[in-house]
Short mmCIF file of C-alpha atoms and ligand atoms in Angstrom, two decimals:
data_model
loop_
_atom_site.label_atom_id
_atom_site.label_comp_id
_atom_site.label_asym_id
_atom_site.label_seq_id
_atom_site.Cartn_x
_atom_site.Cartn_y
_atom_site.Cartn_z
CA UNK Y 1069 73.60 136.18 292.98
CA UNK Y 1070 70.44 134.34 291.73
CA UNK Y 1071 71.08 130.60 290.78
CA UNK Y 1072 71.81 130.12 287.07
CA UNK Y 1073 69.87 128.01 285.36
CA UNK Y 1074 70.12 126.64 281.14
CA UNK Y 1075 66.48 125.47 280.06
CA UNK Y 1076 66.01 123.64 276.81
CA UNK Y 1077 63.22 125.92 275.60
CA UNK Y 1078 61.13 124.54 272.06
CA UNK Y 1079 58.85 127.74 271.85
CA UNK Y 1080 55.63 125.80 272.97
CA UNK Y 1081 53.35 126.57 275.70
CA UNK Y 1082 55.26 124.27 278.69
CA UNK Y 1083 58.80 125.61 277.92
CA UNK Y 1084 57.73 129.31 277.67
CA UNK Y 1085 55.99 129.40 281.11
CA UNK Y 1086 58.49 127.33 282.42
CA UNK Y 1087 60.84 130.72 281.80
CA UNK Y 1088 58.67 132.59 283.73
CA UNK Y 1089 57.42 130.18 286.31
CA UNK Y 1090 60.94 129.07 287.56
CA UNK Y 1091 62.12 133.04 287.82
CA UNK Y 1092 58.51 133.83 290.01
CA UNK Y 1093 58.64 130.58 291.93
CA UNK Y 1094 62.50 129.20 292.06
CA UNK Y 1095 64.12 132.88 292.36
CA UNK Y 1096 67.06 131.83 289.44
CA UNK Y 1097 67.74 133.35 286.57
CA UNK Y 1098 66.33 131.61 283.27
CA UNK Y 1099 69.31 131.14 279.86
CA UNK Y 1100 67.36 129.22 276.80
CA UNK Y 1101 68.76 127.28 274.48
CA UNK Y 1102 66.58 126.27 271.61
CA UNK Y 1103 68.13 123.47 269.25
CA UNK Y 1104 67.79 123.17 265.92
CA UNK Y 1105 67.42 119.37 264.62
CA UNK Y 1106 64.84 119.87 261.89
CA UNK Y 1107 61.73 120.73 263.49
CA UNK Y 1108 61.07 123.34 260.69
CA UNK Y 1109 58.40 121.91 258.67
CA UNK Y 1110 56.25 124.42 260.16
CA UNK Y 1111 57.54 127.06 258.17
CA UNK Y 1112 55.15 130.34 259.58
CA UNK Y 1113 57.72 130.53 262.86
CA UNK Y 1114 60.66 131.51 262.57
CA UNK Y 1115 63.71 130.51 264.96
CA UNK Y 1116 64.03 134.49 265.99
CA UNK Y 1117 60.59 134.48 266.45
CA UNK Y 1118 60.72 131.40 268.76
CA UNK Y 1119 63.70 133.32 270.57
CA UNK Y 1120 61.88 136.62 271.24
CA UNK Y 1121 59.06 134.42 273.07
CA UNK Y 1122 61.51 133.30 275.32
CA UNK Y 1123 62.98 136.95 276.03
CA UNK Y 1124 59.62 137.96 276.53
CA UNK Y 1125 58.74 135.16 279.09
CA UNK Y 1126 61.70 136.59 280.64
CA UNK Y 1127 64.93 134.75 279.75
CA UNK Y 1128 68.35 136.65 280.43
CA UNK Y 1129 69.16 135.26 277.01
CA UNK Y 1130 68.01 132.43 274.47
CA UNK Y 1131 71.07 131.08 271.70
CA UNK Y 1132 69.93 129.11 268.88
CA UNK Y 1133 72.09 126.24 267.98
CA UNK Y 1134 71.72 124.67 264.40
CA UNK Y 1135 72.78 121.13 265.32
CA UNK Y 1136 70.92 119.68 261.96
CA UNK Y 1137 74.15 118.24 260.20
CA UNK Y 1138 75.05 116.47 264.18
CA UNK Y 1139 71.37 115.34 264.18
CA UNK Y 1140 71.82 113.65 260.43
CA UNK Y 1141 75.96 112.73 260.86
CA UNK Y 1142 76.20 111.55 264.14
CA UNK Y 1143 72.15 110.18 265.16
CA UNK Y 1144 70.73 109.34 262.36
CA UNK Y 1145 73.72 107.64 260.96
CA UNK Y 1146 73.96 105.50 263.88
CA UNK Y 1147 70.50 104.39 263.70
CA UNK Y 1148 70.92 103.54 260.17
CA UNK Y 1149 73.69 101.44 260.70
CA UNK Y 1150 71.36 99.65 263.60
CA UNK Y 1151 68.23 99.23 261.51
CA UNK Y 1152 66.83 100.88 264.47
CA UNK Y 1153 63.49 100.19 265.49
CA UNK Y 1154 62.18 99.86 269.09
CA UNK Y 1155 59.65 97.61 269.13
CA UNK Y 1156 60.09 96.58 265.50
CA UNK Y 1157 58.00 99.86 264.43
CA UNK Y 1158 59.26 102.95 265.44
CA UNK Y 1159 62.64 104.87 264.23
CA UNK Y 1160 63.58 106.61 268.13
CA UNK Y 1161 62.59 110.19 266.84
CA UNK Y 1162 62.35 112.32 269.59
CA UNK Y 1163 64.51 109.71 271.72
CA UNK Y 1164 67.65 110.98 269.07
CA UNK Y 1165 67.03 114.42 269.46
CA UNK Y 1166 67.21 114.32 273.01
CA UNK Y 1167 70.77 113.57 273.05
CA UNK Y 1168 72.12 116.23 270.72
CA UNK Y 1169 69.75 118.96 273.00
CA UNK Y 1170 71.24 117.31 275.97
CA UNK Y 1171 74.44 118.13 274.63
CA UNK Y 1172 74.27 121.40 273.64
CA UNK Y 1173 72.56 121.90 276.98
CA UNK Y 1174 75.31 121.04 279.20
CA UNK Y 1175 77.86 123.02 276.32
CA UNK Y 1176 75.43 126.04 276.83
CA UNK Y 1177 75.45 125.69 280.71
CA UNK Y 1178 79.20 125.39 281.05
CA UNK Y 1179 79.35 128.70 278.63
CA UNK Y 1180 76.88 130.84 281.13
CA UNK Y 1181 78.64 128.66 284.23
CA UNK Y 1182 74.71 127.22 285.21
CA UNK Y 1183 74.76 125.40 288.05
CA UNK Y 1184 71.70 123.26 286.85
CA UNK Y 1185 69.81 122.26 283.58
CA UNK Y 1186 66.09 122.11 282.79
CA UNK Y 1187 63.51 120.85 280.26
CA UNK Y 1188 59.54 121.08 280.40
CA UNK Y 1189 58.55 117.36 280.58
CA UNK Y 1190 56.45 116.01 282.78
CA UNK Y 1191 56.20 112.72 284.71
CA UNK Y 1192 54.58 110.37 282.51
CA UNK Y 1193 56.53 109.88 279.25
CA UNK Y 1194 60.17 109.19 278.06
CA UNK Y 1195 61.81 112.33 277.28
CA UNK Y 1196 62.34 113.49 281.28
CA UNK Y 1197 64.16 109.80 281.04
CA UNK Y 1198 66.41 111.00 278.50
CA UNK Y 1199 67.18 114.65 279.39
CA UNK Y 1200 68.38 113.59 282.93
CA UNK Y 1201 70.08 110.45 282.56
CA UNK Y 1202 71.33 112.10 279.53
CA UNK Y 1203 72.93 115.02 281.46
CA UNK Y 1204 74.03 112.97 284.24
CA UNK Y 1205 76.35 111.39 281.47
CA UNK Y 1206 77.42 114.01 280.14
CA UNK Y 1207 78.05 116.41 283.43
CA UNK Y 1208 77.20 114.32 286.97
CA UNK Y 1209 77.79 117.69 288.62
CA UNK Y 1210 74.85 119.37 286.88
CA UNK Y 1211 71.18 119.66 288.57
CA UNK Y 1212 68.50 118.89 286.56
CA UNK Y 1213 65.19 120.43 286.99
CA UNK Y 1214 61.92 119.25 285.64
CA UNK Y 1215 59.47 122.41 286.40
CA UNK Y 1216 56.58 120.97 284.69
CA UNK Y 1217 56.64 118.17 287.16
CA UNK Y 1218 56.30 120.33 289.58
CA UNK Y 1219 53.67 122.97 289.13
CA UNK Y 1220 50.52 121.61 289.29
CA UNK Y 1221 48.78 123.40 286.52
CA UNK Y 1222 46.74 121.82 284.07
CA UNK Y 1223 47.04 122.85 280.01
CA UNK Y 1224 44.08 125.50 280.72
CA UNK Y 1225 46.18 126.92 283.88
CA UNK Y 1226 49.15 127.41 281.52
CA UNK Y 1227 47.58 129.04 278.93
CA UNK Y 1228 45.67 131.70 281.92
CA UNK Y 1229 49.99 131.87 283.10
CA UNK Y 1230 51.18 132.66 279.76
CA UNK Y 1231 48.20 135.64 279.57
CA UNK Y 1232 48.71 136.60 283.06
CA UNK Y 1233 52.73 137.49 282.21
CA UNK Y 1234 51.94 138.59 278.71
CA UNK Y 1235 54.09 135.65 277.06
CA UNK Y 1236 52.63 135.44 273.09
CA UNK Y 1237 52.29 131.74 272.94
CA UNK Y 1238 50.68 130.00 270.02
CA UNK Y 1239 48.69 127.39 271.83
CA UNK Y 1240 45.21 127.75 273.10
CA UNK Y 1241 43.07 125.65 275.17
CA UNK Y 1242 41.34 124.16 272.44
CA UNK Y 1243 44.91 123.05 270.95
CA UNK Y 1244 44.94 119.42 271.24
CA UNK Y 1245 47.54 117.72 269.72
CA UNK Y 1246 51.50 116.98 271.15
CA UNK Y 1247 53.90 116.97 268.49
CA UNK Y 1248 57.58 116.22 268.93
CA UNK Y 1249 59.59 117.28 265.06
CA UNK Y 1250 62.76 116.72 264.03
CA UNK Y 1251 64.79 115.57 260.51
CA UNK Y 1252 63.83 111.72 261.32
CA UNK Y 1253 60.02 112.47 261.65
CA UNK Y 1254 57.42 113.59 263.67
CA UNK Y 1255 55.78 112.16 266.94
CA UNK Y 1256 51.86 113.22 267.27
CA UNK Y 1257 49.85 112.60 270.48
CA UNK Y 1258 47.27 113.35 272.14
CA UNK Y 1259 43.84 114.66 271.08
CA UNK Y 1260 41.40 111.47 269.67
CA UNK Y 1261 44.50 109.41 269.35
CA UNK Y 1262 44.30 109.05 272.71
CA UNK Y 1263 41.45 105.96 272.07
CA UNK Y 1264 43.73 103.04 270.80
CA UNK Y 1265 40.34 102.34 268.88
CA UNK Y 1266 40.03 105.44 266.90
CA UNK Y 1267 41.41 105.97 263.79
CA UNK Y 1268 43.77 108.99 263.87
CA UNK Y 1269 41.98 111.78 262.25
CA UNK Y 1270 44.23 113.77 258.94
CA UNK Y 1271 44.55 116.80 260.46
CA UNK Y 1272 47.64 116.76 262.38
CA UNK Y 1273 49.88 115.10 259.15
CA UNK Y 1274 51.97 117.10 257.45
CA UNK Y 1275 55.04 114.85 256.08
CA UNK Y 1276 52.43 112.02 254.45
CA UNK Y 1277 50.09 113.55 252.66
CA UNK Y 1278 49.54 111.83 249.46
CA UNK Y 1279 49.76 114.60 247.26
CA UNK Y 1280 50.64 112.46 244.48
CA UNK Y 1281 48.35 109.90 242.62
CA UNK Y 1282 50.89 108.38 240.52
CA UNK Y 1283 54.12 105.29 241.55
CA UNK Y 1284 57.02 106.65 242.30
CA UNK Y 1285 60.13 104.94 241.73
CA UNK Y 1286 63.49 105.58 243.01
CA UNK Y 1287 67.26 104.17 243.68
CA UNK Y 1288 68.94 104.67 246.57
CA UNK Y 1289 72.65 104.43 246.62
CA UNK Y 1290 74.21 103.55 250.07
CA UNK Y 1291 78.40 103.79 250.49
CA UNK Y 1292 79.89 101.97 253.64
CA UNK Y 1293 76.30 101.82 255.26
CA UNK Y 1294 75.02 105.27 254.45
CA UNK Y 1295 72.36 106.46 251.76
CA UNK Y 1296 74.61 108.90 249.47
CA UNK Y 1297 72.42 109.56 246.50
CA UNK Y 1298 69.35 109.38 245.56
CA UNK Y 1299 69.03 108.50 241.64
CA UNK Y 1300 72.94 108.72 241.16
CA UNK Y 1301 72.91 112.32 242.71
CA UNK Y 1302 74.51 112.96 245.65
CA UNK Y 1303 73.37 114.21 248.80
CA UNK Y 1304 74.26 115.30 252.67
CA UNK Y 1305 73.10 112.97 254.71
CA UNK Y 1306 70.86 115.74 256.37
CA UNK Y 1307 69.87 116.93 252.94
CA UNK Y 1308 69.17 113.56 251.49
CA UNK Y 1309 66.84 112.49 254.56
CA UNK Y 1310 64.66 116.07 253.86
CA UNK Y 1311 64.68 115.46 249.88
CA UNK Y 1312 63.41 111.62 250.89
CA UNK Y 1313 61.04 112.69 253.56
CA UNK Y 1314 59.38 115.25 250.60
CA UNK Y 1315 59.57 112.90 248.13
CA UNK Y 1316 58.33 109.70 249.40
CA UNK Y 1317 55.93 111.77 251.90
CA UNK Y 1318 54.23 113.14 248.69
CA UNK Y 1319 53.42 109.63 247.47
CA UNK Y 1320 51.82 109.07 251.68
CA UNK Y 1321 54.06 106.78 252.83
CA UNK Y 1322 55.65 106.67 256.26
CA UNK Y 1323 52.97 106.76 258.43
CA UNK Y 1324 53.11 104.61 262.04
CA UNK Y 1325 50.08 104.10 264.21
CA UNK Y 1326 51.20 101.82 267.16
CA UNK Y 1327 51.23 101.29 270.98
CA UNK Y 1328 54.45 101.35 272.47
CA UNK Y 1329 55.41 100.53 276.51
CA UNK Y 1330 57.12 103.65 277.58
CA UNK Y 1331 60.30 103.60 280.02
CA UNK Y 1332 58.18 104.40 282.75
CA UNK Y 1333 55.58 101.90 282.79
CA UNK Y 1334 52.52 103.29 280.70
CA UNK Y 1335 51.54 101.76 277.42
CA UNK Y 1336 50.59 104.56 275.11
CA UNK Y 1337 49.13 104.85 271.70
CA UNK Y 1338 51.66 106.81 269.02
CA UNK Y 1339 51.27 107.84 265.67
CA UNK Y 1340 54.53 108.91 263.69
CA UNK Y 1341 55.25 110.25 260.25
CA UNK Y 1342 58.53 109.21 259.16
CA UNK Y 1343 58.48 108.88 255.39
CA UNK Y 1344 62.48 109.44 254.76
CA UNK Y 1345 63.68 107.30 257.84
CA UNK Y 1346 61.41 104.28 257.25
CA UNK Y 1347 62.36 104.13 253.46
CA UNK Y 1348 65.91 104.63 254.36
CA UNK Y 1349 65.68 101.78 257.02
CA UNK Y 1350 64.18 99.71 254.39
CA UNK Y 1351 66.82 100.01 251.99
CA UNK Y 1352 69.29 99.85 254.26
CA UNK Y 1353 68.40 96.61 255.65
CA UNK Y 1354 68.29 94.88 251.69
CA UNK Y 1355 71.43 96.07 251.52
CA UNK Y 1356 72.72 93.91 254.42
CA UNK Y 1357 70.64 91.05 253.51
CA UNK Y 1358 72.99 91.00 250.15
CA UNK Y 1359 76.42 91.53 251.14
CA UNK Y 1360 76.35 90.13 255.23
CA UNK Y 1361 77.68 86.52 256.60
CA UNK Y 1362 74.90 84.82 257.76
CA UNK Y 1363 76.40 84.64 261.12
CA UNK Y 1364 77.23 87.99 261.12
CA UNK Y 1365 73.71 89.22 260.01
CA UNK Y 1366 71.85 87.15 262.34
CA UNK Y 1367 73.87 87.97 265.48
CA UNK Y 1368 73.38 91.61 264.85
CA UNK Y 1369 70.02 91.57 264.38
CA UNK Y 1370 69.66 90.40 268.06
CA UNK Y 1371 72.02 92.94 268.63
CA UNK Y 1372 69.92 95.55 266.82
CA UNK Y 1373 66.81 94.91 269.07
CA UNK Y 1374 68.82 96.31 272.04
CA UNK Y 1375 70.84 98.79 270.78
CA UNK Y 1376 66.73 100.65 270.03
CA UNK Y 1377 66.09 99.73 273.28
CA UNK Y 1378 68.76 101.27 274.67
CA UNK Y 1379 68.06 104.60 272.46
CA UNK Y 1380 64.52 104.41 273.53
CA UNK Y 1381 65.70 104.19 277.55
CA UNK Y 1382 67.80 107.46 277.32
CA UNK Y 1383 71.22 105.62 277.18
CA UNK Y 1384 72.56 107.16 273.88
CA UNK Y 1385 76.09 108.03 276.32
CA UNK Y 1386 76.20 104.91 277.71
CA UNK Y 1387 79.30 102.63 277.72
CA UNK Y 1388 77.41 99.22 276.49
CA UNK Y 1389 75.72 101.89 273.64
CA UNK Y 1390 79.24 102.59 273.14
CA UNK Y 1391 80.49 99.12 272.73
CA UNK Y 1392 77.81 97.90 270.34
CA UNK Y 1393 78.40 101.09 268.02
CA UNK Y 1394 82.03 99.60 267.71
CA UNK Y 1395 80.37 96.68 266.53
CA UNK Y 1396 77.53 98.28 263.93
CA UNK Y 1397 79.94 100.03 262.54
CA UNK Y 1398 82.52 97.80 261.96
CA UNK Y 1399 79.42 95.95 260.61
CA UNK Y 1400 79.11 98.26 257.64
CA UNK Y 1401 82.43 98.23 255.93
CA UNK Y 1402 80.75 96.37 253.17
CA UNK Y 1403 77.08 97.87 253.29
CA UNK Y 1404 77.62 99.48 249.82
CA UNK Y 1405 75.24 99.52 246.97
CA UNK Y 1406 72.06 100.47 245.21
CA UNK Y 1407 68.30 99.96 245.99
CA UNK Y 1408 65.32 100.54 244.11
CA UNK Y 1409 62.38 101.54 245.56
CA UNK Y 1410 58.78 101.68 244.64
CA UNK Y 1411 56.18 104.06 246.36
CA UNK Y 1412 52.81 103.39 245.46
CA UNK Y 1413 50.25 105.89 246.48
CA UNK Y 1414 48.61 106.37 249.35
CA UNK Y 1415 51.18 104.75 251.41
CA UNK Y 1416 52.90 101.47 250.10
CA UNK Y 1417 56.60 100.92 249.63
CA UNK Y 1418 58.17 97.96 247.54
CA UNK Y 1419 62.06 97.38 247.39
CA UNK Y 1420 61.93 95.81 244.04
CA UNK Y 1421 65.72 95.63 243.58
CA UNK Y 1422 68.97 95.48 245.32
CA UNK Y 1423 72.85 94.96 243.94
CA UNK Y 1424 76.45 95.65 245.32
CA UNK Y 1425 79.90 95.19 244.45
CA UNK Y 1426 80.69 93.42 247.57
CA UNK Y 1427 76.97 90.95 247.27
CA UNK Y 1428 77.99 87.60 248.66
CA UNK Y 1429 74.70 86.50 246.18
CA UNK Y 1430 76.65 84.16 243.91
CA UNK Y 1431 74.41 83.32 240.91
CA UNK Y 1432 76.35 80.42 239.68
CA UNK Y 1433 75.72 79.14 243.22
CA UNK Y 1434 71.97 79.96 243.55
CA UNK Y 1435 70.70 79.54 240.14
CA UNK Y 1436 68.72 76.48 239.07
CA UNK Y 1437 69.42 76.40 235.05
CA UNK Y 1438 72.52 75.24 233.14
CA UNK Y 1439 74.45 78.05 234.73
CA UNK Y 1440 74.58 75.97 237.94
CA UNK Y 1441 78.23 75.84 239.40
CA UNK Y 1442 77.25 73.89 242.71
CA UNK Y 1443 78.48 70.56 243.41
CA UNK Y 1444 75.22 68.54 244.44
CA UNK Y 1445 77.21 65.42 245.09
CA UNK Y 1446 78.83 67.28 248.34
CA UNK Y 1447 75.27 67.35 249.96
CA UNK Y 1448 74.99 64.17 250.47
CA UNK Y 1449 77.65 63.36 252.69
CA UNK Y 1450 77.19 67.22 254.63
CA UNK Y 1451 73.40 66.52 255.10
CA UNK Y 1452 74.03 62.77 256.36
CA UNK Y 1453 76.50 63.96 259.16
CA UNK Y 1454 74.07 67.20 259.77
CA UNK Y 1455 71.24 65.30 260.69
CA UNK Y 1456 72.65 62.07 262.10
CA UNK Y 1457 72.43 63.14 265.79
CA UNK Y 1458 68.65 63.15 265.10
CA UNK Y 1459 68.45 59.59 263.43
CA UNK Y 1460 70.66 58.12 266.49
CA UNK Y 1461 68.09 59.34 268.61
CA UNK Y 1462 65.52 58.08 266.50
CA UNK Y 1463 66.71 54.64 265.85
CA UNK Y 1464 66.51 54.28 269.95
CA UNK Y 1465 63.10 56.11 270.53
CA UNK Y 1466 61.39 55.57 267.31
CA UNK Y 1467 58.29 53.50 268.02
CA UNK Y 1468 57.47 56.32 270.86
CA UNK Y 1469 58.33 59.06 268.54
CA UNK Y 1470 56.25 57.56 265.57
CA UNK Y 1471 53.09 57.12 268.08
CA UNK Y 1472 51.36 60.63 268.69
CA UNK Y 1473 51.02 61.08 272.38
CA UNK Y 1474 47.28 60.87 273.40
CA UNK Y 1475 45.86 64.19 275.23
N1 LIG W 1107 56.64 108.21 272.35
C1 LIG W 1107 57.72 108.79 271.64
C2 LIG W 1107 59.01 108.64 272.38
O1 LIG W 1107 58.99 108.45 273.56
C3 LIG W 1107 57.43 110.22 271.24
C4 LIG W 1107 57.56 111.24 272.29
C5 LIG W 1107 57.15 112.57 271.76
N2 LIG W 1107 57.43 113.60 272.69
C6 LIG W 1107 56.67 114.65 272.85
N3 LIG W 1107 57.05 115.52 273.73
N4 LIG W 1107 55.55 114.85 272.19
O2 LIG W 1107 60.07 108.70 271.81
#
């Protein structure tokens, strides 16, 4: 019997000769499984359409999994609660996704008893990171295969494939643009973007275009560190993120044009559209900044930096991932409350207000009129003791410490 073999097909030109390619060349028999996380903006393809390309490329059989309410529940809510941002810009789009198609991969190959996995990523970027390490996680007995690493043929040869074996692909050689979609945004690349100098050209946007000329103002409620409503009506999580990415995406915000270092070595220039996840991060982090200990907040913010990294490097089942989820979330018990945001067209985002039951912001203890509850007398003696290391140590090296040092 031919070797079994569960690909994680996206109905673009790599995965669909992939199908083919790995039944000609490899002799195994080809099972897709195409994951739904959100990518839908693109509203002219269906997800049976997307499955009958892979039947016609040759697949014994393609399932489509909605995993949308995972993607929002379990992903995105984690990377709210970690302010995630790897390199201080970017929200981890595609590197969430990966995980939930990972698992629904290794589900999918269990169900069809697969004796290996395989996605269509090639050598350079981060997503063959994620699949494999991913799946090694999740299943260390499970092969992973990387076709597209191993082929050889340029975009133009896998368009001339796809002809050859009568697969209907989309994509033609003029196509230019890479674009990775789910619920959190959408990755671009590729095309003119691929001169750190250029401006990216508005052709490839779809989330951000400033449709509207006018401010738009909203409040976002958050409840034990998630957004739950958006002007006091509730939402999903996986509805409210779409409803957020519409909304503030009409007004052009969310937009990212940055270089990031990949895993593997290569600095690369990205541009993202994220309108719903960088408000949401936004708010969320105003939030915190009212109702956190200062030790608290500051140690997780360190914290915070690694846990994107982390993401970013393909270790979403990881046991240090693991360990500092225990602490985000036990971060968040308090992370309730409201935040108002203004979106200015085309593209700027004020949080002009922020309040929560449990706000450690004491007025009586910040304000500076008659209202003023703070005892200014106990300064004196805190500020004397605070700084007194520093006068010792002045008293005895003053006269070099008062003289400049010469260069
Ligand atoms: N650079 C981003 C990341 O590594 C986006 C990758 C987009 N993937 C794609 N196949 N176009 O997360």
């Amino acid at each position: 019997m031919a070797k079994r073999v569960v690909l994680a097909y996206s109905g673009g030109l790599d995965t669909s000769v992939a199908v083919r390619w790995m039944i000609e060349e490899w002799g195994v028999e080809v099972v897709c499984v195409l994951v739904n996380v959100g990518q839908d903006s693109d509203s002219s393809e269906s997800f049976e359409d997307i499955k009958s390309r892979a039947l016609a490329a040759g697949a014994l059989e393609c399932v489509v999994v909605d995993a949308r309410e995972e993607m929002a529940n379990e992903f995105c809510a984690h990377a709210i609660y970690a302010n995630a941002l790897y390199e201080g810009k970017y929200p981890l789009v595609s590197a969430l996704s990966r995980p939930v198609i990972v698992r629904h991969l290794v589900d999918q190959a269990r169900k069809f008893e697969a004796s290996a996995v395989a996605h269509g990523c090639t050598g350079k970027g981060n997503d063959q990171v994620r699949f494999e390490v991913g799946t090694h996680a999740l299943a260390p007995d499970l092969e992973v295969l990387a076709p597209a690493r191993n082929w050889g043929m340029t975009r133009a040869d896998s368009v001339d494939y796809a002809e050859k074996w009568d697969i209907p692909i989309r994509a033609s050689k003029e196509k230019i643009y890479s674009i990775d979609e789910n619920l959190w945004g959408r990755a671009i690349e590729c095309g003119a973007m691929e001169d750190p100098w250029a401006a990216p050209p508005d052709e490839p946007y779809t989330l951000t275009r400033a449709t509207r000329t006018e401010p738009v103002e909203l409040v976002l409620s958050f409840k034990a560190g998630l957004p739950v409503a958006i002007d006091n009506e509730p939402f999903e999580l996986a509805d409210l993120i779409k409803q957020l990415n519409d909304r503030a995406g009409a007004t052009g915000f969310g937009r990212i044009d940055m270089v990031e270092n990949r895993r593997v070595g290569i600095k690369s220039r990205e541009v993202y559209e994220c309108p719903a996840a960088l408000a949401i991060l936004a708010a969320h982090s105003d939030v915190e900044d009212l109702v956190l200990e200062r030790d608290l907040h500051h140690e997780k913010a360190r914290l915070e930096t690694r846990w994107a990294e982390l993401i970013y490097d393909g270790m979403w089942f990881s046991p240090l991932k693991e360990a500092l989820d225990a602490f985000m979330i036990d971060t968040q018990r308090h992370v309730t409350g409201d935040v108002r945001l203004n979106f200015s067209p085309p593209g700027l985002l004020r949080v002009s207000g922020r309040r929560s039951p449990s706000a450690l912001y004491d007025h009586g203890l910040a304000t500076y009129d008659a209202a003023d509850t703070f005892r200014h007398a106990d300064s004196e003696g805190y500020v004397k003791i605070y700084g007194l290391g520093v006068k010792t140590w002045a008293a005895r090296q003053g006269a070099k410490n008062a003289t400049p040092p010469r260069p």
